[in-house]
Short mmCIF file of C-alpha atoms in Angstrom, two decimals:
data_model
loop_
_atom_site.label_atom_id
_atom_site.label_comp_id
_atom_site.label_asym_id
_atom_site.label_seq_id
_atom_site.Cartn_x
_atom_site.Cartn_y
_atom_site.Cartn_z
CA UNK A 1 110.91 108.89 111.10
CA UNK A 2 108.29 107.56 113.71
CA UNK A 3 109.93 109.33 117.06
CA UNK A 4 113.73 111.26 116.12
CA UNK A 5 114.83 112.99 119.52
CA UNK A 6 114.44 112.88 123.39
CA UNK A 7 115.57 115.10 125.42
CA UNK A 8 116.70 113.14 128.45
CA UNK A 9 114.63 110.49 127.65
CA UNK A 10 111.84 112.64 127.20
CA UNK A 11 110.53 109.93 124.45
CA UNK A 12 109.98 105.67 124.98
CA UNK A 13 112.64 104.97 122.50
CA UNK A 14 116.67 105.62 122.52
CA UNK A 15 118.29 107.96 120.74
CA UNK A 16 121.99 107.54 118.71
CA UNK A 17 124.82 108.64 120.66
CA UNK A 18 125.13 111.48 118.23
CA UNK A 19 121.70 112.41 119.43
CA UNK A 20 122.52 112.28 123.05
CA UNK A 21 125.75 114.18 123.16
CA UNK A 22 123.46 116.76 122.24
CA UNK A 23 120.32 116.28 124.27
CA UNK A 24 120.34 119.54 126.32
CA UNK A 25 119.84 121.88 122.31
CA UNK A 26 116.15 121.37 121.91
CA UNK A 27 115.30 122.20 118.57
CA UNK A 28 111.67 122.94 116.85
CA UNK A 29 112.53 119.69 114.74
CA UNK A 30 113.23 117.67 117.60
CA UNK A 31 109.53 118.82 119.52
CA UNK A 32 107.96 118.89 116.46
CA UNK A 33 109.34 114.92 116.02
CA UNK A 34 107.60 113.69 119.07
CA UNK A 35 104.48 116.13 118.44
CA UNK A 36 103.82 115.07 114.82
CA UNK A 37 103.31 111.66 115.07
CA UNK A 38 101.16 109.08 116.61
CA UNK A 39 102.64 107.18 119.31
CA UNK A 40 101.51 103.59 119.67
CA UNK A 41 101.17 103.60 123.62
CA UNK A 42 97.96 102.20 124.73
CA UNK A 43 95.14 105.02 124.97
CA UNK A 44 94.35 107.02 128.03
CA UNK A 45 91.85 105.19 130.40
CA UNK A 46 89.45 106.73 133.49
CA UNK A 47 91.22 108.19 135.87
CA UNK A 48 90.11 106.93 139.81
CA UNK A 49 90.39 108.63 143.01
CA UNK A 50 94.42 109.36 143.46
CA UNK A 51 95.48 107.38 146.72
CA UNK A 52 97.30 108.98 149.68
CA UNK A 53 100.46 107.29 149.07
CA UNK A 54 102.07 105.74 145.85
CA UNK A 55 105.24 103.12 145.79
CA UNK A 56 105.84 101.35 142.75
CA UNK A 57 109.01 100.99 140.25
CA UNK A 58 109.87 101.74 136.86
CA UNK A 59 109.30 98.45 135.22
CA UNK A 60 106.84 99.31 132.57
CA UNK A 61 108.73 99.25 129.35
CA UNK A 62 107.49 103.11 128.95
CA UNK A 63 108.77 104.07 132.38
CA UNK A 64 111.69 107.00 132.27
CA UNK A 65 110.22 108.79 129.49
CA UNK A 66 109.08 111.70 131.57
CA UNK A 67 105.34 111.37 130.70
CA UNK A 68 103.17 109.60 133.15
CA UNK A 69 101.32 106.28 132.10
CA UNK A 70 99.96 104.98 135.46
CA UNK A 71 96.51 104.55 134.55
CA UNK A 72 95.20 106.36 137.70
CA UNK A 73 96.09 109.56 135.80
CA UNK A 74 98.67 109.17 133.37
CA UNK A 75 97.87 107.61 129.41
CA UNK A 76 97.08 104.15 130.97
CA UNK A 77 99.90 102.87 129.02
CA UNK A 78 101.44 101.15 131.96
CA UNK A 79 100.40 98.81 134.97
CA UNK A 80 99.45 100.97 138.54
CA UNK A 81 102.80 101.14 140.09
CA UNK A 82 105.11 100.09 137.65
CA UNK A 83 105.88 103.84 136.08
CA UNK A 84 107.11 105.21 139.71
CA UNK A 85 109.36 108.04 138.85
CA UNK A 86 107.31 109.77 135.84
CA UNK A 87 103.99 109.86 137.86
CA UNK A 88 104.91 110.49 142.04
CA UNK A 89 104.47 113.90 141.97
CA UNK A 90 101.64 114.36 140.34
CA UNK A 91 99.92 111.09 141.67
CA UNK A 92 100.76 112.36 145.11
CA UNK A 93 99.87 116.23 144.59
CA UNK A 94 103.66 116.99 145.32
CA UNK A 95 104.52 118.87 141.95
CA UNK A 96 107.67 121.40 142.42
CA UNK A 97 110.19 122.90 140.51
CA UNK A 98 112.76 120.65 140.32
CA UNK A 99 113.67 120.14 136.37
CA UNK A 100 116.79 121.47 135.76
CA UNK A 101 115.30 124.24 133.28
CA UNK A 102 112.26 125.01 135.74
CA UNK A 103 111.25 129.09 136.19
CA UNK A 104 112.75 129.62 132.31
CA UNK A 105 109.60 130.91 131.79
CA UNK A 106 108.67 127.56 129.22
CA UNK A 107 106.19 124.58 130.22
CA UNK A 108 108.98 121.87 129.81
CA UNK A 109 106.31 119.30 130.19
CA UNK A 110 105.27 116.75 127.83
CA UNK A 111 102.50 117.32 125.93
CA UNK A 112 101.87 120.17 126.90
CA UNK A 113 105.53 121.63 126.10
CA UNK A 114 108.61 120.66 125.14
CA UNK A 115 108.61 117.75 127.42
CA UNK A 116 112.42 118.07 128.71
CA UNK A 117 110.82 117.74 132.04
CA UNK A 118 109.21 114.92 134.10
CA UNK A 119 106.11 115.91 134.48
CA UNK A 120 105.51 117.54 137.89
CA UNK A 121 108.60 118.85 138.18
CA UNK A 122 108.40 122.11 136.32
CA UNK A 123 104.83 123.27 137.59
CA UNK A 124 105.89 127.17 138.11
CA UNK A 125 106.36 127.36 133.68
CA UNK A 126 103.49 125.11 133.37
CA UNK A 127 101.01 126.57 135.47
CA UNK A 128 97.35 126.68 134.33
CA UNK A 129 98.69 124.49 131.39
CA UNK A 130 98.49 121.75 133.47
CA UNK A 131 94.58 121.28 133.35
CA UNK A 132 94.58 120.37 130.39
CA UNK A 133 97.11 117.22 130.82
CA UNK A 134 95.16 113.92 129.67
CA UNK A 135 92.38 115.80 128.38
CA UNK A 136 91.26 114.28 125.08
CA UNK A 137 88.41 115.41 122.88
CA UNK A 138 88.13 111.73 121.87
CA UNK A 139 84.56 110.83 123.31
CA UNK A 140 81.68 110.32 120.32
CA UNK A 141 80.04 113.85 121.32
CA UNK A 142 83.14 115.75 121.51
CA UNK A 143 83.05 119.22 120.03
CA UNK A 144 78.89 119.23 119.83
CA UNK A 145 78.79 122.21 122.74
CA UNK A 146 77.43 119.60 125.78
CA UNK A 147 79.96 118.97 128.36
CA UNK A 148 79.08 115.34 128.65
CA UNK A 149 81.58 114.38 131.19
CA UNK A 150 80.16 113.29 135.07
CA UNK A 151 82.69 115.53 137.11
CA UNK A 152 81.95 118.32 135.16
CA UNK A 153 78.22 118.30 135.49
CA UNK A 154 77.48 115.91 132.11
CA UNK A 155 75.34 112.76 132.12
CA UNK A 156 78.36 110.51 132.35
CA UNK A 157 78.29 109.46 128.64
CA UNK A 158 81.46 110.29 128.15
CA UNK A 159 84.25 109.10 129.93
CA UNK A 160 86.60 111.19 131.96
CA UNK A 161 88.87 113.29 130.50
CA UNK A 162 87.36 112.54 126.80
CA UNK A 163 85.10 115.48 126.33
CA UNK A 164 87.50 118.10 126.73
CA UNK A 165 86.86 120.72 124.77
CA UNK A 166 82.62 121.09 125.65
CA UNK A 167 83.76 120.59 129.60
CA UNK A 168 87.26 122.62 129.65
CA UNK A 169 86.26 125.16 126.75
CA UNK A 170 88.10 125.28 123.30
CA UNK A 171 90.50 128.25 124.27
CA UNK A 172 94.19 127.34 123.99
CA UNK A 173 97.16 129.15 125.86
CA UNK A 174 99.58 130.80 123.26
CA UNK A 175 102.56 128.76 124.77
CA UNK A 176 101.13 125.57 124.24
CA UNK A 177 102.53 123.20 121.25
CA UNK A 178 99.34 122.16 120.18
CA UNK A 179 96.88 124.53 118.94
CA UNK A 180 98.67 127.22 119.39
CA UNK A 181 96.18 129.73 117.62
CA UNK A 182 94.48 130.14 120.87
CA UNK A 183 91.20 128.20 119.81
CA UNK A 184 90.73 124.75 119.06
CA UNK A 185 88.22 125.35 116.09
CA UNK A 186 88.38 121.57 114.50
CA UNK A 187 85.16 119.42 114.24
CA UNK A 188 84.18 116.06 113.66
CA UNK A 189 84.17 114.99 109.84
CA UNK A 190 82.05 111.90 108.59
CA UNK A 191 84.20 109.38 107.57
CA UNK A 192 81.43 107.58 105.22
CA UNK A 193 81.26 111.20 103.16
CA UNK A 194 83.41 112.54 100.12
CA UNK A 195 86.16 114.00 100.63
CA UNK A 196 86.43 112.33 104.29
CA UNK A 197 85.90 109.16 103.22
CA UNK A 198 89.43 109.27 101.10
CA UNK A 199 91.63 111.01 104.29
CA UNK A 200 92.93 107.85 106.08
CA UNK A 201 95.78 106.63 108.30
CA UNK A 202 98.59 104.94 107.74
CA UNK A 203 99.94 102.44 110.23
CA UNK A 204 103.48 101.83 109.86
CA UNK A 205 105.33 98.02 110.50
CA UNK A 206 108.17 100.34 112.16
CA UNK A 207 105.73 101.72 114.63
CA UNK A 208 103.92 105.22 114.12
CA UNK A 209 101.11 106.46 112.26
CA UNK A 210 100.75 109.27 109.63
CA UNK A 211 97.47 110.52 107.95
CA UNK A 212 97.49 110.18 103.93
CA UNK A 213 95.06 111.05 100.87
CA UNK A 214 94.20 108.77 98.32
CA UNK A 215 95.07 111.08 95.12
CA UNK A 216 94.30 107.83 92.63
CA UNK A 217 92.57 104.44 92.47
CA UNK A 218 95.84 103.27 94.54
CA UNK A 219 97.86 106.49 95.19
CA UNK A 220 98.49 108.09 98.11
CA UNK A 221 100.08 111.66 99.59
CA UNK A 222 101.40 111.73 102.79
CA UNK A 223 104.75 113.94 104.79
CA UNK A 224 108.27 112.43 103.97
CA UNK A 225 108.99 112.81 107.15
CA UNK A 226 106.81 109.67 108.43
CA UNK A 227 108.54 107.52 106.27
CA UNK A 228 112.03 108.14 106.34
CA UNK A 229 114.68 107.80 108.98
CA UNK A 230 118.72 108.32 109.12
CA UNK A 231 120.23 106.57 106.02
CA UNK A 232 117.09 104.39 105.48
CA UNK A 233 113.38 104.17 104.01
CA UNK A 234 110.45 102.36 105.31
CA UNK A 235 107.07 102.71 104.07
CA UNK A 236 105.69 99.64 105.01
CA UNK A 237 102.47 99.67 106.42
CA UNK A 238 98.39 99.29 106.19
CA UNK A 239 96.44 102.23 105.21
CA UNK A 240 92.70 102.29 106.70
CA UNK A 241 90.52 104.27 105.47
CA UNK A 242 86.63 105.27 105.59
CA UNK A 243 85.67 104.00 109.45
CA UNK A 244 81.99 105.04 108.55
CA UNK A 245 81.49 103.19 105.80
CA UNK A 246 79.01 100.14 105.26
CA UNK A 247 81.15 97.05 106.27
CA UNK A 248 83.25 99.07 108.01
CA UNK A 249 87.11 100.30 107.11
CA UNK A 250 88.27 99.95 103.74
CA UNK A 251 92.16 98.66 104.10
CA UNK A 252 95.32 98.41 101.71
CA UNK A 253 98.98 97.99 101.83
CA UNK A 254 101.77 100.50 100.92
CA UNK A 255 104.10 98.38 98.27
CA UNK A 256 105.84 101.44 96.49
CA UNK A 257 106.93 104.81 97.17
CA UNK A 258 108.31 107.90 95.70
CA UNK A 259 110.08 110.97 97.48
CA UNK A 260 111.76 114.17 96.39
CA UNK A 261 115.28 113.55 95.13
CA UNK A 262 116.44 116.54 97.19
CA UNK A 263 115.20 115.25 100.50
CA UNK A 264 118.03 114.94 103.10
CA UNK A 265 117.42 113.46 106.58
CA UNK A 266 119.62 115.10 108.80
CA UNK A 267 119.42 118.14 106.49
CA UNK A 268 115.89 117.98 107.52
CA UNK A 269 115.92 117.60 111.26
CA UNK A 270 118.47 120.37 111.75
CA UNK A 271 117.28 123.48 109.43
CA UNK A 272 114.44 124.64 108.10
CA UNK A 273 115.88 124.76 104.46
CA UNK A 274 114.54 121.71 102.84
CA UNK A 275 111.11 121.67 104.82
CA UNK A 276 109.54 121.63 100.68
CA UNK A 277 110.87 118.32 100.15
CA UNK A 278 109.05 116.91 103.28
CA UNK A 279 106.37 114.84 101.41
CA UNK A 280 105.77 111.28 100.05
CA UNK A 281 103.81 109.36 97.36
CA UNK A 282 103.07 105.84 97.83
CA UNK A 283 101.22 103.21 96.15
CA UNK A 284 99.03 100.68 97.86
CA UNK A 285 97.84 97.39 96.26
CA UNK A 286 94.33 98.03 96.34
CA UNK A 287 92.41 100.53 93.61
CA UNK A 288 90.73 101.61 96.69
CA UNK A 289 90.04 104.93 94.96
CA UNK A 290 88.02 103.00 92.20
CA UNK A 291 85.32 102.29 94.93
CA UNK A 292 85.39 105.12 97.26
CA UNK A 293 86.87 108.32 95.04
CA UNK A 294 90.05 110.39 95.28
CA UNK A 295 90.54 113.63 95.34
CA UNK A 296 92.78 116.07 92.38
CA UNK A 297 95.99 117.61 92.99
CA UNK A 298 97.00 121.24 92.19
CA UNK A 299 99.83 123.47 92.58
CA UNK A 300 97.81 126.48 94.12
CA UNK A 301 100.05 128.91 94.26
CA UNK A 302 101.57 128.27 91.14
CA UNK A 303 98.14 128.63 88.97
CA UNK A 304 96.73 131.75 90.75
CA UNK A 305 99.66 133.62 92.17
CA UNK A 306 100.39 134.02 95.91
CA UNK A 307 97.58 136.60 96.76
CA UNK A 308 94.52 134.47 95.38
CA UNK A 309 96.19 131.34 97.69
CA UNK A 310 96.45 133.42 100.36
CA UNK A 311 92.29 133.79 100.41
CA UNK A 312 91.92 130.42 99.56
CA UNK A 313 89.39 128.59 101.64
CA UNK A 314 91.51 125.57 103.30
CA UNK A 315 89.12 122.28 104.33
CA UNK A 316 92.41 120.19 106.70
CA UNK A 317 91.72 116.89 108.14
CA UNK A 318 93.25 114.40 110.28
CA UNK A 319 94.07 111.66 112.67
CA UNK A 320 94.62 113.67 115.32
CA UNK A 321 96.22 112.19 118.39
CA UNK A 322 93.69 113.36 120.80
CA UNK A 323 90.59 112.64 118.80
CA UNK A 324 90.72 108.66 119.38
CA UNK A 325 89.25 106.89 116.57
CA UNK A 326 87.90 110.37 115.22
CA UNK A 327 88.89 112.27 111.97
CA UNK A 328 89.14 115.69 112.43
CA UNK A 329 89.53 118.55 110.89
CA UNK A 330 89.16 122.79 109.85
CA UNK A 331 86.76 124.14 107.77
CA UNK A 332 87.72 127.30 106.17
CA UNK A 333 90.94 128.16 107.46
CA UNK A 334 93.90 129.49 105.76
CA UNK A 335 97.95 130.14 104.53
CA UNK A 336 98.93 132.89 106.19
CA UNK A 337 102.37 133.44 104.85
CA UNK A 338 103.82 131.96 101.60
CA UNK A 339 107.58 130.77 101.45
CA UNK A 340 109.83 130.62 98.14
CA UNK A 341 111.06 126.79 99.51
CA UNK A 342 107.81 125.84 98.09
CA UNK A 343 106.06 125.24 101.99
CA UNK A 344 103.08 127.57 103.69
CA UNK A 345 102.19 128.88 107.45
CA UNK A 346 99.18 128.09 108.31
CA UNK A 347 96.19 128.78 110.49
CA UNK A 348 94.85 125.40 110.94
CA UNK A 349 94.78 123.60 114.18
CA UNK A 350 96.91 120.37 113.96
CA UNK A 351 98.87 118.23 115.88
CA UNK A 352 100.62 114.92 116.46
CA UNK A 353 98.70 112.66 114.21
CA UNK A 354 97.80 114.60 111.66
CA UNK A 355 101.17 114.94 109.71
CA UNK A 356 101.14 113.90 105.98
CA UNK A 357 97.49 115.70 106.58
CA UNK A 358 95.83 117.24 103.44
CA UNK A 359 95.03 121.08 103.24
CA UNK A 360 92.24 121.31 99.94
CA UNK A 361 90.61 123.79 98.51
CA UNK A 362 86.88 123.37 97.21
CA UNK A 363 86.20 124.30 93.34
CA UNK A 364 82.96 123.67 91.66
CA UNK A 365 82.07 120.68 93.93
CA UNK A 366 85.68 119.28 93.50
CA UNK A 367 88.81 118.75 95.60
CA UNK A 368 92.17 119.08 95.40
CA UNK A 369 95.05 118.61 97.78
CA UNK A 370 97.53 121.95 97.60
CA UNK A 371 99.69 121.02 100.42
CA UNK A 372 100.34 118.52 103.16
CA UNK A 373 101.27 119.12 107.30
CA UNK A 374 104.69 118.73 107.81
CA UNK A 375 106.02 120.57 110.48
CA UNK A 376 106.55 123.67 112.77
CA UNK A 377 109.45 126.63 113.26
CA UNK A 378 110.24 128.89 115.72
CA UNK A 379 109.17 132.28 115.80
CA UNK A 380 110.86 134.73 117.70
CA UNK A 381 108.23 137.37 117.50
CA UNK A 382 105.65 134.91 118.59
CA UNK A 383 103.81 131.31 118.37
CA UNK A 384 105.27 128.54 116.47
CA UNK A 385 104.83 128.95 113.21
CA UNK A 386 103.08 125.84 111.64
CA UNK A 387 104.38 124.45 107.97
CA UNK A 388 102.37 122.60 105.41
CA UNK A 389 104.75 121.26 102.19
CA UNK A 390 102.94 122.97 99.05
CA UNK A 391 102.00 120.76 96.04
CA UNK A 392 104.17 121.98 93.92
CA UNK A 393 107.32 119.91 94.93
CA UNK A 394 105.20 117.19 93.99
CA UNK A 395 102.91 117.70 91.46
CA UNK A 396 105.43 117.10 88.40
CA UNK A 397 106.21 113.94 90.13
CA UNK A 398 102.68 112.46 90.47
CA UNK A 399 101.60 111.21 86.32
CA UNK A 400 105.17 109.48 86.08
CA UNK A 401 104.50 107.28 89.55
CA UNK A 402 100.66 106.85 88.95
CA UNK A 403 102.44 105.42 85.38
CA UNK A 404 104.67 103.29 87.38
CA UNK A 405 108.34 105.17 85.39
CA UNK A 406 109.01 106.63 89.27
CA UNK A 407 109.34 104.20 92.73
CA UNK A 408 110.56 101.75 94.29
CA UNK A 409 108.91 98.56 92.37
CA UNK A 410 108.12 100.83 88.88
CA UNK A 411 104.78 99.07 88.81
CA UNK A 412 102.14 100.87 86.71
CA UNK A 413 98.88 103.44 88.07
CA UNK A 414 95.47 104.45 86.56
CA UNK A 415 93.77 107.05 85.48
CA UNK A 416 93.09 110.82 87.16
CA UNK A 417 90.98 111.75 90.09
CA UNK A 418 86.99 110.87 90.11
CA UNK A 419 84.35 110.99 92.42
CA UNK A 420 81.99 107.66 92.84
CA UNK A 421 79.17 108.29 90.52
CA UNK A 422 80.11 111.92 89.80
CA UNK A 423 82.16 110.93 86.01
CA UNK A 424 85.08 112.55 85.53
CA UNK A 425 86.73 114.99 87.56
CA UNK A 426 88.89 118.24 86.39
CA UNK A 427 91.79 116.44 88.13
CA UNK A 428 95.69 117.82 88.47
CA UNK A 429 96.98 120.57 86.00
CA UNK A 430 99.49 117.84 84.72
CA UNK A 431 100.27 117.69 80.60
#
């Protein structure tokens, strides 16, 4: 599932005419589709002085998808002039209220809401929202405290619109889709380090990327959900991994996979029933694990009962859209509420990028994945509540792929988790 929904074209690609008949229903599925995972547009660029007057047309193959890609303030994904009716108003200051579901009292813009809207045209609901558009924390010194940005008083070593968070500040309206928690309280994490070095990204043939956790010498955990489509399966794609390391990335391909036998597309995108069955194993054809580690698996709240999960220390980390090249990731956050569809709320900031994600815990120097970022629901009594597919679903599963009896090519595994250097670990709770 690399982009599911638009709402009037609010996304680059077409939707089914299924889909369509029913673009004006915005559901949390259908935001939390174009939020969750990476796009492959080009990356944002520096932003020059807007001119006093803008023509142009909508030939960039990205143009009509309500987000702005001119690169003289949009993403940069497009030529200047050639993405004329998603960037006009804002290019030309004249912003107004003229989306169809403007002064409903929600930010229908992309990014920055549920992006039914061109951007610019619903700028009462979006209001101070709109400072943030294009910001990025992607710069190398992002998140160190030093705005670092020229037009904000910084040296100039980062780029414009890259050091977000030390320029802006890290606080977060409540309405926002991305960290909605109010704070963005992620930090860098050292890709050449255990357990960084094992948290990579997949980069999927289809288009799309997902982040995964090597959980064996050549077995990875990622979301369902960034693999599967309507009626169809495609995990093809080249997982990267350690960016830090001496040499550079270490790289592999995904060649089997294995998902919950209850797991049911459409089922899926429309309800919030089967959100535990939203997670993926794959194999890649590399023991990468042998040379950098791999962390153990556990069914958390299985072992030590909901109340001891609940006060679990959670260590997250991702590909986060918005963090370029960056992993990063939350340091002692935590479930807040534990569901009997085997899933989580959590605290954690994440966003698009960072599903398939790993939530550990930390026990005597060892880690183990107990869940993995899947999605979000609506809340009526307040932000969106943000869900993480527990282990459990999975963890009966895992011995019988690593073995090669479960996937696509039955092809065999190795043995349990182990740290480089460190012997042998605990590992999974698995007979």
């Amino acid at each position: 599932m690399r982009i599911l929904v638009s709402i009037l074209a609010v996304l680059a690609i077409g939707l089914p005419a299924a889909a369509q008949d029913d673009a004006e229903r915005l559901s949390s599925r259908d935001i939390e589709s174009w939020m969750r995972i990476v796009q492959v547009k080009p990356g944002m660029t520096q932003a020059p002085q807007v001119p006093a007057e803008f023509r142009g047309d909508d030939s960039c193959r990205w143009a009509n998808d309500n987000e702005c890609d001119d690169p003289r303030y949009g993403t940069g994904a497009c030529a200047i002039n050639t993405d004329y009716s998603d960037c006009w108003r804002i290019l030309t200051g004249a912003e107004d209220d003229s989306c169809q579901w403007a002064n409903d009292n929600e930010c229908d813009e992309p990014g920055l809401g549920t992006g039914a809207c061109v951007q610019g045209t619903d700028a009462t609901d979006c209001g101070d929202l709109v400072r943030l558009r294009f910001q990025t924390d992607s710069c190398e010194t992002a998140f160190d405290g030093v705005c670092q940005e020229a037009g904000h008083g910084g040296d100039g070593s980062c780029a414009r619109r890259t050091d977000r968070s030390d320029c802006i500040g890290r606080e977060r309206p409540l309405t926002i889709y991305d960290h909605y928690f109010g704070y963005d309280d992620r930090v860098f994490l050292d890709t050449a380090e255990f357990p960084w070095v094992v948290i990579g990204q997949i980069d999927f043939d289809a288009g799309g990327a997902c982040t995964a956790t090597l959980i064996g010498p050549d077995i990875l955990v990622t979301a369902g959900h960034c693999i599967a489509e309507e009626g169809s399966v495609n995990a093809a794609g080249t997982f990267q991994t350690g960016y830090a390391l001496p040499g550079g990335p270490r790289s592999a391909r995904v060649v089997d996979y294995f998902m919950s036998p209850d797991w049911d597309y459409q089922r899926y995108r429309t309800t919030n029933d089967i959100d535990g069955t939203d997670w993926a194993l794959l194999r890649i054809d590399r023991p990468l694990g042998d040379e950098i580690g791999f962390v153990g698996i556990r069914a958390l709240v299985e072992e030590t009962g909901e109340r001891a999960a609940l006060r679990a220390d959670l260590y997250q980390a991702g590909y986060s859209h918005d963090t370029g090249d960056h992993l990063s990731g939350n340091i002692g956050c935590n479930m807040v509420t534990i569901y009997r569809d085997n899933t989580m709320a959590h605290e954690c900031d994440t966003t698009r990028g960072d599903s398939g994600s790993p939530f550990m815990i930390r026990e005597n120097g060892e880690y183990f994945v107990v869940a993995t970022d899947s999605n979000f629901r609506r809340n009526p009594d307040g932000p969106y509540l943000y869900i993480a597919a527990r282990a459990e679903e999975w963890v009966p599963y895992y011995q019988r792929f690593r073995d090669g009896e479960l996937g696509q090519l039955r092809r065999g595994g190795a043995s349990g988790p182990v740290k480089p250097g460190a012997g042998t670990s605990p590992g999974s709770p698995i007979k």
